[in-house]
Amino acid sequence: MRGPNKPAGGATVLSTGVLGGRWNWSDKALASDPCQNSINGCLEVDVHIYSEMFCHLRPMRRLCLEKIFPHWFPYSRALSGAEAVNALRPFYFAVHPDFFGQHPVEREINENSLKRLSVYLENLQKPGFKSLKPTQLTFYVRETDQSSSDGQEPFSTSGFRAVKFTLHTRDLLSTVLYILNSCSLSVEHIQSLNTNVHTQPLKEAKRMPDRPIKWDKSYYSFTGFKDPDEDLEQVSRMETTLTSWLDNNGKSAVKNLKNSLPLRKELDRLKDELSHQLQLSDIRWQRSWGVAHRCSQLHSLSRLAQQNLETLKKAKGCTIIFTDRSGMSAVGHVMLGTMDVHHHWTKLFERLPSYFDLQRRLMILEDQISYLLGGIQVVYIEELQPVLTLEEYYSLLDVFYNRLLKSRIPFHPRSLRGLQMILNSDRYAPSLHELGHFNIPTLCDPANLQWFILTKAQQARENMKRKEELKVIENELIQASTKKFSLEKLYKEPSISSIQMVDCCKRLLEQSLPYLHGMHLCISHFYSVMQDGDLCIPWNWKNGEAIK
């Protein structure tokens, strides 16, 4: 390649070639040149300004650019926010939490990851942003017509697989393509969203670049953009520490919390008012909706109470849960589907007497199973089991009871009193949980069941004793942490075990964390600031110097 040409002014501007797939910059003239623009984090030089200087390279210009930008060069405009959402429909369909009702842990992980993805997409659309921190996400992807497990983890027997990927993109289009590719979903439909997108680049994007774009370090020095390689290297060398994360996010959490305080007071008022008016045991939410959403749901219930007070009073003594479908839960809670209209809610309250009758029959069925299995108690643990209606759970118990009657397993009466078991429809072999209860498949072999329970009974009692001791320690540590940091609230997500919570609180009590004063702190699996100001931190947070 020839050396740089010099225009009339004599200033060296830009070397005239592409060396090994990298732009080669020289001198400093381009750093302040008004003719250059930033597109998708890359530098575009107005070639017309330097036409004389590059006249001998015109035949090569298109060729060079296509080699550097092989996959997204044909796109003449970026995706809008609405187009990005439309393009991600196959992804949302594959990971939506509503399809994971039978798998509460996976459902919660997808909920949390979708929230973080939403924040990432919103930040991409903010004017003036330069770069975002790499964001690692985990999703459980359902098997759909579009999904393929080529090169990915195989689907489990439950019909989904875990997918982990790290977002470090600079525009909506590359983000959408990267997400779809990571989940092995088709990108062909994106062509219809942008008439300037050609079929060939989409196919290339689907298989991902063979050779990643590498820019010379001087490019980032002149433009002020962050070097993604340095960012990723730094992420690999360092782990986020609790104190550094609180330093960076504490102020935004305080702001969000302050803005949510009026709605929080309104939520408490509505909850107390309805609980007293309908004589309810409690009002809860199955999912982590925001405060504004919860207030809206309580306002709907309040309006219904004004219209049909006597009908709603049939729920006296019950717990009402706002969830995805209406009915009565396996433990007897009244479930109000948030997508249902008042007519559906009214019909549910009218049918409550028949539900109470079914609940009594279910309790008798549990006692009969317990008698056949030596006094072991049949329980339903909301945090660990799929969300089932009362009818579904009764059907599950009935199938298991009839199998026990046919086999007549010889257990000594009351020999297993004090032990607990839960029924599972998606297991094939019995197991003992660390909390001390037995996981029993509905269709397991009776002979294997007898042998397993008898050989694991002593260990189950030890686990249950340890669980009770651990629960006491957990509550004491939660109270101590709440008091030390003057927290407004300290709670954990359902997927966090008592062992994890105890470990987290013990280490928290060794720290000095002024940012936590007056905050709502949630112990989770990741760092996040919720829209209402709640701080989420992973239970296994790191602190001290960054780990290299």
Coordinates of C-alpha atoms in Angstrom, one line a residue:
M1 CA 0.0 0.0 0.0
R2 CA 1.1 3.6 -0.7
G3 CA 1.6 6.0 2.1
P4 CA -1.0 8.6 3.1
N5 CA -1.8 11.3 0.7
K6 CA -1.8 14.9 1.9
P7 CA -4.4 17.4 0.8
A8 CA -3.7 21.1 0.1
G9 CA -3.6 21.9 3.8
G10 CA -0.8 19.5 4.4
A11 CA -2.4 17.5 7.3
T12 CA -2.0 13.8 7.2
V13 CA -5.5 12.3 7.4
L14 CA -5.8 8.6 6.8
S15 CA -3.7 5.8 5.5
T16 CA -5.1 4.6 2.2
G17 CA -5.7 0.9 2.8
V18 CA -7.0 -1.9 4.9
L19 CA -4.2 -3.9 6.5
G20 CA -5.1 -7.5 7.5
G21 CA -8.8 -6.6 8.1
R22 CA -8.0 -3.6 10.3
W23 CA -8.3 0.2 9.6
N24 CA -4.8 1.8 9.9
W25 CA -5.0 5.3 11.4
S26 CA -2.2 7.9 11.5
D27 CA -1.8 11.4 13.0
K28 CA -4.7 13.1 14.7
A29 CA -6.7 15.0 12.0
L30 CA -9.6 12.6 12.1
A31 CA -10.2 12.9 15.8
S32 CA -11.8 16.3 15.3
D33 CA -13.0 16.0 11.7
P34 CA -16.6 17.2 11.4
C35 CA -17.2 15.1 8.4
Q36 CA -17.1 11.8 10.2
N37 CA -20.1 10.0 11.7
S38 CA -20.6 7.2 14.1
I39 CA -22.9 4.4 12.9
N40 CA -23.5 1.3 15.0
G41 CA -20.3 2.0 17.0
C42 CA -18.1 2.1 13.8
L43 CA -16.6 5.1 12.1
E44 CA -17.8 6.2 8.7
V45 CA -15.7 8.8 6.8
D46 CA -17.4 11.0 4.2
V47 CA -15.5 9.7 1.2
H48 CA -16.6 12.6 -1.0
I49 CA -14.6 15.0 1.1
Y50 CA -11.5 13.0 0.4
S51 CA -12.3 12.0 -3.2
E52 CA -9.1 13.3 -4.6
M53 CA -7.1 11.5 -2.0
F54 CA -8.9 8.2 -2.6
C55 CA -9.6 8.4 -6.3
H56 CA -7.2 5.6 -7.1
L57 CA -9.1 3.4 -4.6
R58 CA -12.7 3.9 -5.8
P59 CA -13.0 0.4 -7.5
M60 CA -11.9 -1.2 -4.2
R61 CA -14.1 0.9 -1.8
R62 CA -17.2 -1.3 -2.0
L63 CA -15.1 -4.5 -1.9
C64 CA -13.2 -3.4 1.3
L65 CA -16.4 -2.3 3.1
E66 CA -18.2 -5.6 2.3
K67 CA -15.2 -7.6 3.6
I68 CA -15.2 -5.6 6.8
F69 CA -19.0 -5.6 7.3
P70 CA -20.0 -8.8 5.6
H71 CA -23.3 -9.3 7.6
W72 CA -24.8 -6.0 8.4
F73 CA -23.4 -3.8 5.6
P74 CA -26.6 -4.2 3.4
Y75 CA -28.9 -2.9 6.2
S76 CA -29.6 0.7 5.3
R77 CA -31.5 1.6 8.5
A78 CA -31.7 0.3 12.0
L79 CA -34.6 -1.5 13.6
S80 CA -37.1 0.5 15.6
G81 CA -38.1 -0.6 19.1
A82 CA -41.5 -1.9 17.8
E83 CA -39.8 -3.9 15.0
A84 CA -37.3 -5.4 17.5
V85 CA -40.2 -6.6 19.6
N86 CA -41.9 -8.0 16.6
A87 CA -38.7 -9.7 15.4
L88 CA -38.2 -11.3 18.9
R89 CA -41.7 -12.9 18.9
P90 CA -40.4 -16.4 18.3
F91 CA -38.0 -16.0 21.2
Y92 CA -40.6 -14.6 23.5
F93 CA -42.9 -17.5 22.5
A94 CA -40.1 -20.0 23.4
V95 CA -39.2 -18.6 26.8
H96 CA -42.4 -16.9 28.1
P97 CA -42.9 -17.7 31.8
D98 CA -46.5 -18.6 31.3
F99 CA -45.5 -21.8 29.5
F100 CA -43.4 -22.9 32.5
G101 CA -46.2 -23.2 35.0
Q102 CA -45.2 -26.8 35.8
H103 CA -41.6 -25.7 36.4
P104 CA -41.5 -22.9 39.0
V105 CA -37.7 -22.6 39.1
E106 CA -37.2 -22.3 35.4
R107 CA -40.2 -19.9 35.2
E108 CA -38.6 -17.6 37.7
I109 CA -35.3 -17.6 36.0
N110 CA -36.9 -16.7 32.6
E111 CA -38.9 -13.9 34.3
N112 CA -35.8 -12.4 35.8
S113 CA -33.8 -12.7 32.6
L114 CA -36.6 -11.1 30.6
K115 CA -36.6 -8.1 32.9
R116 CA -32.9 -7.7 32.5
L117 CA -33.2 -8.1 28.7
S118 CA -35.9 -5.4 28.7
V119 CA -33.6 -2.9 30.5
Y120 CA -30.8 -3.7 28.0
L121 CA -33.1 -3.1 25.0
E122 CA -34.4 0.1 26.5
N123 CA -30.8 1.4 27.1
L124 CA -29.9 0.6 23.5
Q125 CA -32.6 3.0 22.3
K126 CA -31.6 5.9 24.5
P127 CA -30.0 8.8 22.6
G128 CA -26.3 9.4 23.1
F129 CA -25.3 6.0 24.6
K130 CA -21.9 4.8 23.6
S131 CA -21.5 1.4 25.1
L132 CA -23.3 -1.0 27.5
K133 CA -21.8 -3.3 30.0
P134 CA -21.8 -7.0 28.9
T135 CA -24.9 -8.6 30.2
Q136 CA -25.1 -12.4 30.8
L137 CA -28.5 -14.0 30.5
T138 CA -29.9 -17.5 31.1
F139 CA -33.1 -18.7 29.5
Y140 CA -34.9 -22.0 29.5
V141 CA -36.0 -22.4 25.9
R142 CA -39.1 -24.5 25.0
E143 CA -39.0 -26.9 22.1
T144 CA -41.0 -25.2 19.3
D145 CA -41.4 -25.7 15.5
Q146 CA -38.6 -23.1 15.0
S147 CA -36.1 -24.4 17.6
S148 CA -33.3 -26.7 16.8
S149 CA -30.8 -28.2 19.2
D150 CA -27.9 -28.3 16.7
G151 CA -24.8 -27.3 18.5
Q152 CA -26.8 -26.6 21.7
E153 CA -27.7 -28.5 24.8
P154 CA -30.3 -31.2 24.1
F155 CA -33.9 -30.7 25.2
S156 CA -34.7 -32.4 28.5
T157 CA -37.5 -34.8 29.0
S158 CA -39.6 -31.8 30.0
G159 CA -39.2 -30.3 26.6
F160 CA -36.8 -27.4 27.2
R161 CA -33.1 -26.7 27.5
A162 CA -30.9 -24.0 29.2
V163 CA -29.3 -21.4 27.0
K164 CA -26.7 -18.9 28.3
F165 CA -25.3 -16.0 26.4
T166 CA -23.6 -12.6 27.0
L167 CA -25.0 -9.5 25.3
H168 CA -22.4 -6.9 24.3
T169 CA -24.0 -5.4 21.2
R170 CA -24.4 -1.8 20.1
D171 CA -27.7 -1.7 18.2
L172 CA -31.1 -3.4 18.2
L173 CA -30.6 -5.3 14.9
S174 CA -27.4 -7.1 16.0
T175 CA -28.9 -7.7 19.4
V176 CA -32.0 -9.3 17.9
L177 CA -29.9 -11.5 15.6
Y178 CA -27.6 -12.5 18.4
I179 CA -30.5 -13.6 20.7
L180 CA -32.2 -15.6 18.0
N181 CA -28.9 -17.3 16.9
S182 CA -28.0 -18.1 20.5
C183 CA -31.4 -19.9 20.9
S184 CA -31.2 -21.6 17.5
L185 CA -34.2 -19.8 16.3
S186 CA -34.8 -18.7 12.7
V187 CA -33.9 -15.2 11.6
E188 CA -35.6 -15.4 8.1
H189 CA -38.6 -13.4 9.3
I190 CA -36.5 -10.3 9.9
Q191 CA -36.3 -9.8 6.2
S192 CA -40.0 -8.8 6.2
L193 CA -39.3 -6.1 8.8
N194 CA -36.8 -4.3 6.6
T195 CA -37.2 -4.2 2.8
N196 CA -33.5 -3.3 2.4
V197 CA -32.4 -6.5 4.0
H198 CA -31.3 -9.2 1.5
T199 CA -31.7 -12.9 1.9
Q200 CA -28.0 -13.7 1.7
P201 CA -26.9 -11.5 4.6
L202 CA -29.6 -13.1 6.8
K203 CA -28.4 -16.6 6.0
E204 CA -24.9 -15.5 6.8
A205 CA -26.1 -13.9 10.1
K206 CA -27.8 -17.2 11.0
R207 CA -24.5 -19.1 10.9
M208 CA -22.6 -16.2 12.6
P209 CA -19.4 -14.6 11.2
D210 CA -16.5 -16.8 10.3
R211 CA -14.1 -14.0 11.1
P212 CA -14.9 -11.4 13.8
I213 CA -14.2 -7.8 13.0
K214 CA -11.0 -6.6 14.7
W215 CA -10.3 -2.8 14.8
D216 CA -6.9 -1.3 15.5
K217 CA -6.4 0.1 19.0
S218 CA -5.8 3.6 17.5
Y219 CA -9.4 3.6 16.2
Y220 CA -10.8 3.6 19.8
S221 CA -8.2 6.2 20.8
F222 CA -9.3 8.7 18.1
T223 CA -13.1 8.1 18.3
G224 CA -13.5 7.7 22.1
F225 CA -15.5 4.5 21.7
K226 CA -14.9 1.7 24.2
D227 CA -12.9 -1.3 22.9
P228 CA -15.2 -4.3 23.3
D229 CA -12.2 -6.6 23.6
E230 CA -10.9 -4.7 26.6
D231 CA -14.4 -4.7 28.2
L232 CA -14.7 -8.4 27.8
E233 CA -11.2 -9.0 29.0
Q234 CA -11.9 -6.9 32.0
V235 CA -15.2 -8.8 32.7
S236 CA -13.2 -12.1 32.5
R237 CA -10.5 -10.8 34.8
M238 CA -12.8 -9.2 37.3
E239 CA -16.0 -10.2 39.1
T240 CA -18.6 -7.6 40.2
T241 CA -18.3 -7.0 43.9
L242 CA -21.2 -6.1 46.1
T243 CA -19.7 -2.7 47.2
S244 CA -18.8 -1.6 43.7
W245 CA -22.2 -2.6 42.4
L246 CA -24.0 -0.7 45.2
D247 CA -21.7 2.4 44.6
N248 CA -22.8 2.3 40.9
N249 CA -26.5 1.6 41.4
G250 CA -27.4 2.7 44.9
K251 CA -28.5 6.2 43.8
S252 CA -30.8 5.0 41.0
A253 CA -32.4 2.5 43.5
V254 CA -33.0 5.3 46.0
K255 CA -34.6 7.4 43.3
N256 CA -36.9 4.5 42.1
L257 CA -37.8 3.7 45.7
K258 CA -38.7 7.3 46.4
N259 CA -40.9 7.5 43.3
S260 CA -42.7 4.4 44.3
L261 CA -43.5 5.3 47.9
P262 CA -46.9 6.9 47.2
L263 CA -48.0 3.8 45.3
R264 CA -46.6 1.5 48.0
K265 CA -48.8 3.4 50.6
E266 CA -51.8 3.1 48.3
L267 CA -51.1 -0.6 47.9
D268 CA -51.0 -1.2 51.7
R269 CA -54.2 0.8 52.2
L270 CA -56.1 -1.2 49.5
K271 CA -54.8 -4.5 50.8
D272 CA -55.8 -3.7 54.4
E273 CA -59.1 -2.4 53.4
L274 CA -60.1 -5.4 51.2
S275 CA -58.7 -7.9 53.8
H276 CA -60.9 -6.4 56.5
Q277 CA -64.0 -5.9 54.2
L278 CA -63.9 -9.5 52.9
Q279 CA -62.4 -11.0 56.1
L280 CA -59.5 -12.5 54.2
S281 CA -56.5 -14.3 55.6
D282 CA -54.1 -12.7 53.2
I283 CA -53.7 -11.2 49.7
R284 CA -50.7 -12.3 47.7
W285 CA -49.2 -12.3 44.2
Q286 CA -47.7 -15.4 42.5
R287 CA -45.4 -13.3 40.2
S288 CA -43.2 -10.3 40.9
W289 CA -45.4 -7.7 39.4
G290 CA -44.6 -4.0 40.0
V291 CA -46.4 -1.9 42.6
A292 CA -48.5 -0.1 40.0
H293 CA -49.7 -3.4 38.5
R294 CA -50.6 -4.7 41.9
C295 CA -52.5 -1.5 42.8
S296 CA -54.5 -1.9 39.6
Q297 CA -55.4 -5.4 40.4
L298 CA -56.6 -4.4 43.9
H299 CA -58.7 -1.6 42.5
S300 CA -60.4 -4.1 40.2
L301 CA -61.2 -6.3 43.1
S302 CA -62.4 -3.4 45.1
R303 CA -64.8 -2.3 42.3
L304 CA -66.1 -5.9 42.2
A305 CA -66.6 -5.9 45.9
Q306 CA -68.8 -2.8 45.7
Q307 CA -71.0 -4.5 43.1
N308 CA -71.1 -8.0 44.6
L309 CA -70.1 -7.8 48.2
E310 CA -72.2 -10.8 49.5
T311 CA -70.8 -13.0 46.7
L312 CA -67.2 -12.1 47.5
K313 CA -67.7 -12.6 51.2
K314 CA -67.9 -16.4 50.5
A315 CA -64.1 -16.2 50.4
K316 CA -64.1 -15.5 54.2
G317 CA -60.9 -16.9 55.8
C318 CA -59.2 -17.6 52.5
T319 CA -56.0 -16.3 50.9
I320 CA -56.5 -14.6 47.6
I321 CA -53.7 -14.9 45.1
F322 CA -53.4 -12.9 41.8
T323 CA -52.0 -15.2 39.3
D324 CA -52.3 -16.3 35.6
R325 CA -55.6 -18.3 35.8
S326 CA -58.7 -18.3 38.0
G327 CA -59.7 -21.2 40.2
M328 CA -58.7 -22.7 43.6
S329 CA -55.1 -23.8 44.2
A330 CA -54.0 -27.1 45.5
V331 CA -53.6 -25.7 49.0
G332 CA -57.0 -24.0 48.9
H333 CA -56.1 -20.4 48.0
V334 CA -58.5 -18.5 45.7
M335 CA -56.7 -17.7 42.5
L336 CA -57.8 -14.7 40.5
G337 CA -56.4 -14.7 36.9
T338 CA -55.2 -11.2 36.1
M339 CA -56.3 -11.6 32.4
D340 CA -59.8 -12.5 33.4
V341 CA -62.7 -10.0 33.5
H342 CA -65.0 -9.4 36.5
H343 CA -67.5 -11.9 35.2
H344 CA -65.1 -14.7 35.5
W345 CA -64.1 -13.6 39.0
T346 CA -67.7 -13.4 40.1
K347 CA -68.4 -17.0 38.8
L348 CA -65.4 -18.2 40.7
F349 CA -66.6 -16.7 44.0
E350 CA -70.1 -18.2 43.4
R351 CA -68.6 -21.7 43.0
L352 CA -66.5 -21.5 46.2
P353 CA -68.9 -23.7 48.2
S354 CA -68.3 -26.5 45.7
Y355 CA -64.6 -25.9 45.9
F356 CA -64.7 -26.2 49.7
D357 CA -66.4 -29.5 49.4
L358 CA -63.8 -30.8 47.0
Q359 CA -61.1 -29.6 49.4
R360 CA -62.6 -31.6 52.2
R361 CA -62.6 -34.7 50.0
L362 CA -59.0 -34.0 49.0
M363 CA -58.0 -33.9 52.7
I364 CA -59.7 -37.3 53.3
L365 CA -57.8 -38.7 50.3
E366 CA -54.5 -37.5 51.7
D367 CA -55.3 -39.2 55.1
Q368 CA -56.1 -42.5 53.3
I369 CA -52.8 -42.4 51.4
S370 CA -51.0 -41.6 54.7
Y371 CA -52.6 -44.6 56.4
L372 CA -51.5 -46.9 53.6
L373 CA -47.9 -45.6 53.8
G374 CA -47.3 -46.0 57.5
G375 CA -48.5 -42.6 58.6
I376 CA -46.2 -40.5 56.3
Q377 CA -47.8 -37.0 55.7
V378 CA -48.8 -36.0 52.2
V379 CA -48.0 -32.3 51.7
Y380 CA -48.0 -29.8 48.9
I381 CA -45.0 -27.3 48.9
E382 CA -45.9 -24.2 46.8
E383 CA -42.2 -23.1 46.4
L384 CA -41.1 -26.5 45.1
Q385 CA -44.0 -27.9 43.2
P386 CA -45.8 -26.9 39.9
V387 CA -48.8 -24.6 40.3
L388 CA -51.8 -26.9 40.3
T389 CA -55.5 -26.3 40.7
L390 CA -57.5 -28.1 43.3
E391 CA -59.0 -30.3 40.6
E392 CA -55.6 -31.2 39.1
Y393 CA -54.1 -32.1 42.5
Y394 CA -57.1 -34.2 43.5
S395 CA -56.8 -36.1 40.2
L396 CA -53.1 -36.7 40.9
L397 CA -53.8 -38.0 44.5
D398 CA -56.6 -40.2 43.2
V399 CA -54.4 -41.9 40.6
F400 CA -51.7 -42.6 43.3
Y401 CA -54.2 -43.8 45.8
N402 CA -55.7 -46.4 43.4
R403 CA -52.3 -47.7 42.6
L404 CA -51.5 -48.1 46.3
L405 CA -54.8 -50.0 46.9
K406 CA -54.0 -52.5 44.1
S407 CA -50.5 -53.2 45.4
R408 CA -51.2 -53.2 49.1
I409 CA -47.6 -52.4 50.2
P410 CA -47.1 -53.7 53.8
F411 CA -46.1 -50.8 55.9
H412 CA -46.3 -51.0 59.7
P413 CA -49.0 -48.7 60.9
R414 CA -47.7 -45.3 62.1
S415 CA -44.0 -46.4 61.5
L416 CA -43.4 -43.4 59.3
R417 CA -45.2 -40.7 61.3
G418 CA -43.4 -37.4 61.3
L419 CA -42.1 -37.9 57.7
Q420 CA -43.4 -36.0 54.7
M421 CA -43.8 -36.7 51.0
I422 CA -44.9 -34.7 47.9
L423 CA -46.3 -36.2 44.7
N424 CA -44.8 -35.4 41.3
S425 CA -46.2 -36.3 37.9
D426 CA -43.0 -35.6 35.9
R427 CA -40.6 -38.0 37.8
Y428 CA -40.0 -41.7 37.4
A429 CA -37.9 -42.6 40.4
P430 CA -38.4 -41.6 44.1
S431 CA -35.9 -39.3 45.7
L432 CA -35.1 -37.7 49.1
H433 CA -34.9 -33.9 49.1
E434 CA -32.3 -32.1 51.2
L435 CA -35.2 -30.6 53.2
G436 CA -36.2 -34.0 54.4
H437 CA -39.3 -34.8 52.3
F438 CA -39.7 -37.6 49.8
N439 CA -40.3 -36.8 46.1
I440 CA -42.7 -39.6 45.0
P441 CA -43.6 -40.1 41.4
T442 CA -47.3 -40.8 40.8
L443 CA -46.6 -43.8 38.6
C444 CA -43.6 -45.3 40.5
D445 CA -43.3 -49.0 41.1
P446 CA -44.8 -49.8 44.5
A447 CA -42.1 -52.4 45.4
N448 CA -39.3 -49.9 44.7
L449 CA -41.2 -47.2 46.6
Q450 CA -41.4 -49.4 49.8
W451 CA -37.7 -50.3 49.7
F452 CA -36.7 -46.7 49.1
I453 CA -38.7 -45.2 51.9
L454 CA -37.7 -47.7 54.4
T455 CA -33.9 -47.4 53.6
K456 CA -34.1 -43.6 53.6
A457 CA -36.4 -43.0 56.6
Q458 CA -33.6 -42.3 59.1
Q459 CA -31.8 -39.9 56.8
A460 CA -35.1 -38.1 56.1
R461 CA -35.7 -37.5 59.8
E462 CA -32.2 -36.1 60.1
N463 CA -32.8 -33.8 57.1
M464 CA -36.0 -32.6 58.6
K465 CA -34.4 -31.8 61.9
R466 CA -31.6 -29.9 60.2
K467 CA -34.2 -28.0 58.2
E468 CA -36.0 -26.8 61.3
E469 CA -32.8 -25.8 62.9
L470 CA -31.7 -24.0 59.8
K471 CA -35.1 -22.2 59.5
V472 CA -34.6 -20.8 63.0
I473 CA -31.1 -19.6 62.2
E474 CA -32.3 -18.1 58.9
N475 CA -35.1 -16.0 60.6
E476 CA -32.6 -14.8 63.3
L477 CA -30.1 -13.7 60.6
I478 CA -32.8 -12.0 58.6
Q479 CA -33.9 -10.0 61.7
A480 CA -30.3 -9.2 62.5
S481 CA -29.5 -8.0 59.0
T482 CA -32.7 -5.9 58.8
K483 CA -31.8 -4.2 62.0
K484 CA -28.1 -3.6 61.3
F485 CA -28.6 -2.0 57.9
S486 CA -32.0 -0.4 58.8
L487 CA -33.6 -2.1 55.9
E488 CA -37.3 -1.5 55.2
K489 CA -37.6 -5.1 54.0
L490 CA -35.3 -8.1 53.5
Y491 CA -36.7 -11.1 51.6
K492 CA -35.6 -13.8 49.2
E493 CA -36.8 -15.3 46.0
P494 CA -38.5 -18.7 46.2
S495 CA -35.6 -20.4 44.5
I496 CA -33.2 -19.4 47.2
S497 CA -32.7 -22.2 49.8
S498 CA -32.4 -21.6 53.5
I499 CA -28.7 -22.7 53.3
Q500 CA -28.0 -20.1 50.7
M501 CA -29.9 -17.4 52.6
V502 CA -28.0 -18.2 55.8
D503 CA -24.6 -18.0 54.1
C504 CA -25.6 -14.7 52.4
C505 CA -26.8 -13.0 55.6
K506 CA -23.8 -14.2 57.6
R507 CA -21.4 -12.5 55.2
L508 CA -23.6 -9.4 54.9
L509 CA -23.4 -8.9 58.7
E510 CA -19.6 -8.6 58.4
Q511 CA -19.9 -5.6 56.0
S512 CA -20.5 -1.9 56.3
L513 CA -23.1 -1.0 53.6
P514 CA -24.6 2.4 54.1
Y515 CA -26.4 2.3 50.7
L516 CA -28.8 -0.3 52.2
H517 CA -30.3 2.1 54.7
G518 CA -34.1 2.2 54.2
M519 CA -34.0 0.0 51.2
H520 CA -35.9 -3.1 50.1
L521 CA -33.3 -5.9 49.6
C522 CA -34.1 -9.1 47.7
I523 CA -31.7 -12.0 47.8
S524 CA -31.6 -13.5 44.3
H525 CA -29.3 -15.1 41.8
F526 CA -28.2 -11.8 40.1
Y527 CA -27.7 -8.1 40.5
S528 CA -30.6 -5.9 39.5
V529 CA -32.4 -2.7 40.4
M530 CA -36.2 -3.2 40.1
Q531 CA -38.5 -0.6 38.7
D532 CA -39.9 0.2 42.2
G533 CA -36.4 0.5 43.8
D534 CA -35.9 -3.0 45.2
L535 CA -32.3 -4.0 45.2
C536 CA -31.6 -7.6 44.0
I537 CA -28.2 -9.1 44.9
P538 CA -27.0 -12.7 44.3
W539 CA -26.8 -14.8 47.4
N540 CA -23.2 -15.7 46.6
W541 CA -22.1 -12.1 46.1
K542 CA -18.4 -11.3 46.0
N543 CA -16.6 -8.5 47.9
G544 CA -13.2 -7.1 48.4
E545 CA -10.6 -6.7 45.7
A546 CA -11.5 -7.7 42.2
I547 CA -10.5 -11.3 41.5
K548 CA -7.9 -11.5 38.7

